Structures are given as C-alpha cells and as structure tokens.
Amino acid sequence: MGGVFSNPVDEITVRKNQEYISEMNRIKMERWIQMHYQIKERELALNIARNRELFYWITNFYIVSLVGFISRYRKTKRLGVLTPLVPLSFITAYYADLAYGNKIHRIRAEADMIMKHEQDLLEWPNGLPTVSTIDQARVEVEMEKKMHPQNP
C-alpha cells in the first residue's frame, strides 16, 4: 500500500478531516470579510450622516449671514459688503453636494479609477508588514518595558 496509513479507513478519515478544516477556514474567512464589509458600510453611513448634519449647520449660518449682509448692503449701498457671500456660497454648495448630491458617487468613481490605473499610489511605505517585522516590534516594546518600567 502506498500510504502512510496501514488502514484505508484512516486515510479516508484524515482526508475528510482536512476537507472539513479547509471548509471551516473558508467559512471563517468569508465571515471575516463580510464583517469588515459591514463595518465599513456603517462607517460610511455615519460619515454621510455627519456631513448632512454639518450641512444643516452651514446652511443655517449661510442664511443668517445672507440676511445680515443684505440688510447691511441696503444701509450702506456698498457692493463690497456682499463679498463674503461668494466663499460661503461655495462652501454651502460643496456640503450640499456631499450630503445630498452625487459627490459620493464621483468620489467612489475616482477611487475606482485610482485603484485600476494608479496602483503605485496605494503602496504602503516599506511594503506590507510581515510576521517578522511585527514580532520584532513586539519584542522591542517588551524590551522597552523591561528597561524603563512605568512608575505607579
């Protein structure tokens, strides 16, 4: 017999166990990916909600400022009084587009373009961390703790 096992049943059992372990690892990885995807979805939803809330505040500030600048213009008849409305208009329009427009879609499309055509911009300095660099950093932290213990 060509196998390490003297009994063919043992070889079949080991093979089934390996298949089971492989399947469990695949399921575990799929769950991990799905969990991180859902976390990112929630973070993005929070970010959009935060931008919408900021937009409400900026819009209210813009309206109050607009009323103030127009009343000031009516009193002074000087056009320069309305000048601050120009940047405020751009800021309000930017946040309106971010909160309710399609800016998120344009940002995502630009990110897709970068990932497809400018991959070199996404590389980490010194490449991906390896197990050895992580262990080395961990050992250095432990050594630092031993050499300089914290005073309670």
C-alpha positions as MATLAB code, in Angstrom:
seq = 'MGGVFSNPVDEITVRKNQEYISEMNRIKMERWIQMHYQIKERELALNIARNRELFYWITNFYIVSLVGFISRYRKTKRLGVLTPLVPLSFITAYYADLAYGNKIHRIRAEADMIMKHEQDLLEWPNGLPTVSTIDQARVEVEMEKKMHPQNP';
ca = [
       0.000    0.000    0.000;
       1.337    3.402   -0.957;
       0.079    5.470    2.008;
       1.428    6.142    5.469;
      -1.674    4.575    6.979;
      -1.990    0.821    7.192;
      -5.768    1.051    7.146;
      -7.530    2.731    4.183;
     -10.262    3.897    6.565;
      -7.700    6.020    8.468;
      -6.582    7.673    5.214;
     -10.193    8.469    4.272;
     -10.837    9.877    7.766;
      -7.769   12.128    7.572;
      -8.783   13.339    4.110;
     -12.319   14.114    5.333;
     -10.890   15.963    8.344;
      -8.640   18.023    6.057;
     -11.596   18.862    3.806;
     -13.650   19.801    6.866;
     -10.876   22.048    8.200;
     -10.465   23.661    4.772;
     -14.197   24.311    4.564;
     -14.260   25.786    8.081;
     -11.318   28.043    7.213;
     -13.101   29.193    4.046;
     -16.285   29.963    6.003;
     -14.263   31.743    8.687;
     -12.549   33.926    6.056;
     -15.858   34.707    4.331;
     -17.350   35.742    7.678;
     -14.333   37.903    8.439;
     -14.614   39.621    5.043;
     -18.369   40.125    5.476;
     -17.886   41.512    8.988;
     -15.332   44.057    7.783;
     -17.519   44.996    4.840;
     -20.458   45.645    7.161;
     -18.239   47.684    9.488;
     -17.116   49.819    6.537;
     -20.733   50.256    5.427;
     -21.663   51.518    8.873;
     -18.679   53.860    8.959;
     -19.646   55.266    5.562;
     -23.256   55.727    6.678;
     -22.053   57.567    9.785;
     -19.809   59.755    7.649;
     -22.691   60.656    5.308;
     -24.929   61.402    8.297;
     -22.178   63.570    9.807;
     -21.865   65.517    6.545;
     -25.617   66.029    6.398;
     -25.673   67.327    9.956;
     -22.786   69.690    9.166;
     -24.654   70.813    6.058;
     -27.655   71.818    8.214;
     -25.418   73.987   10.386;
     -23.586   75.546    7.455;
     -26.882   76.265    5.682;
     -28.297   77.965    8.759;
     -25.121   80.016    9.121;
     -25.311   80.912    5.436;
     -28.950   82.043    5.705;
     -28.282   84.156    8.804;
     -25.211   85.659    7.125;
     -27.138   86.291    3.916;
     -29.851   88.186    5.784;
     -27.221   90.168    7.678;
     -25.177   91.022    4.588;
     -28.243   92.047    2.590;
     -29.506   94.290    5.386;
     -26.017   95.783    5.689;
     -25.912   96.324    1.917;
     -29.285   98.135    1.988;
     -27.954  100.512    4.636;
     -24.545  101.195    3.082;
     -25.260  100.644   -0.646;
     -21.695   99.291   -0.963;
     -21.349   96.131   -3.048;
     -18.216   95.053   -1.135;
     -20.399   94.164    1.846;
     -21.716   91.164   -0.107;
     -18.227   89.811   -0.912;
     -18.153   87.221    1.925;
     -21.184   85.566    0.354;
     -19.013   84.241   -2.500;
     -16.883   81.792   -0.455;
     -19.836   80.977    1.807;
     -21.841   80.039   -1.292;
     -19.109   77.683   -2.469;
     -18.815   76.055    0.961;
     -22.583   75.617    1.239;
     -22.810   74.204   -2.296;
     -19.931   71.803   -1.596;
     -21.608   70.392    1.508;
     -24.995   70.246   -0.227;
     -23.395   68.151   -2.969;
     -21.590   65.992   -0.412;
     -24.659   65.488    1.789;
     -27.414   65.114   -0.821;
     -25.856   65.255   -4.271;
     -23.844   62.719   -6.188;
     -20.427   63.726   -4.853;
     -20.114   60.372   -3.038;
     -20.574   58.612   -6.394;
     -17.939   60.805   -8.038;
     -15.529   60.151   -5.155;
     -16.128   56.406   -5.450;
     -15.614   56.525   -9.229;
     -12.343   58.407   -8.740;
     -11.241   55.850   -6.142;
     -12.048   53.029   -8.582;
     -10.023   54.804  -11.261;
      -7.060   55.187   -8.899;
      -7.233   51.524   -7.914;
      -7.279   50.442  -11.572;
      -4.841   52.881  -13.167;
      -2.654   54.309  -10.405;
      -1.945   51.269   -8.253;
       1.501   52.586   -7.319;
      -0.122   55.376   -5.275;
      -1.660   52.773   -2.977;
       1.556   51.074   -1.920;
       2.498   51.361    1.733;
       5.863   52.769    2.700;
       8.268   49.834    3.196;
       5.629   47.437    1.803;
       3.232   45.268    3.763;
       4.150   44.390    7.336;
       5.430   40.854    7.718;
       5.181   38.497   10.639;
       8.864   39.039   11.383;
       8.563   42.875   11.442;
       5.503   42.625   13.689;
       7.303   40.242   16.042;
      10.385   42.455   16.009;
       8.298   45.493   17.005;
       6.575   43.467   19.725;
       9.922   42.328   21.151;
      11.225   45.919   21.059;
       8.181   47.113   23.033;
       8.675   44.347   25.595;
      12.373   45.239   25.929;
      11.485   48.911   26.355;
       9.037   47.996   29.135;
      11.717   45.942   30.898;
      14.334   48.662   30.602;
      12.015   51.509   31.602;
       9.266   50.165   33.853;
       6.462   52.562   34.477;
       6.141   54.024   37.929;
       2.700   53.513   39.503;
];
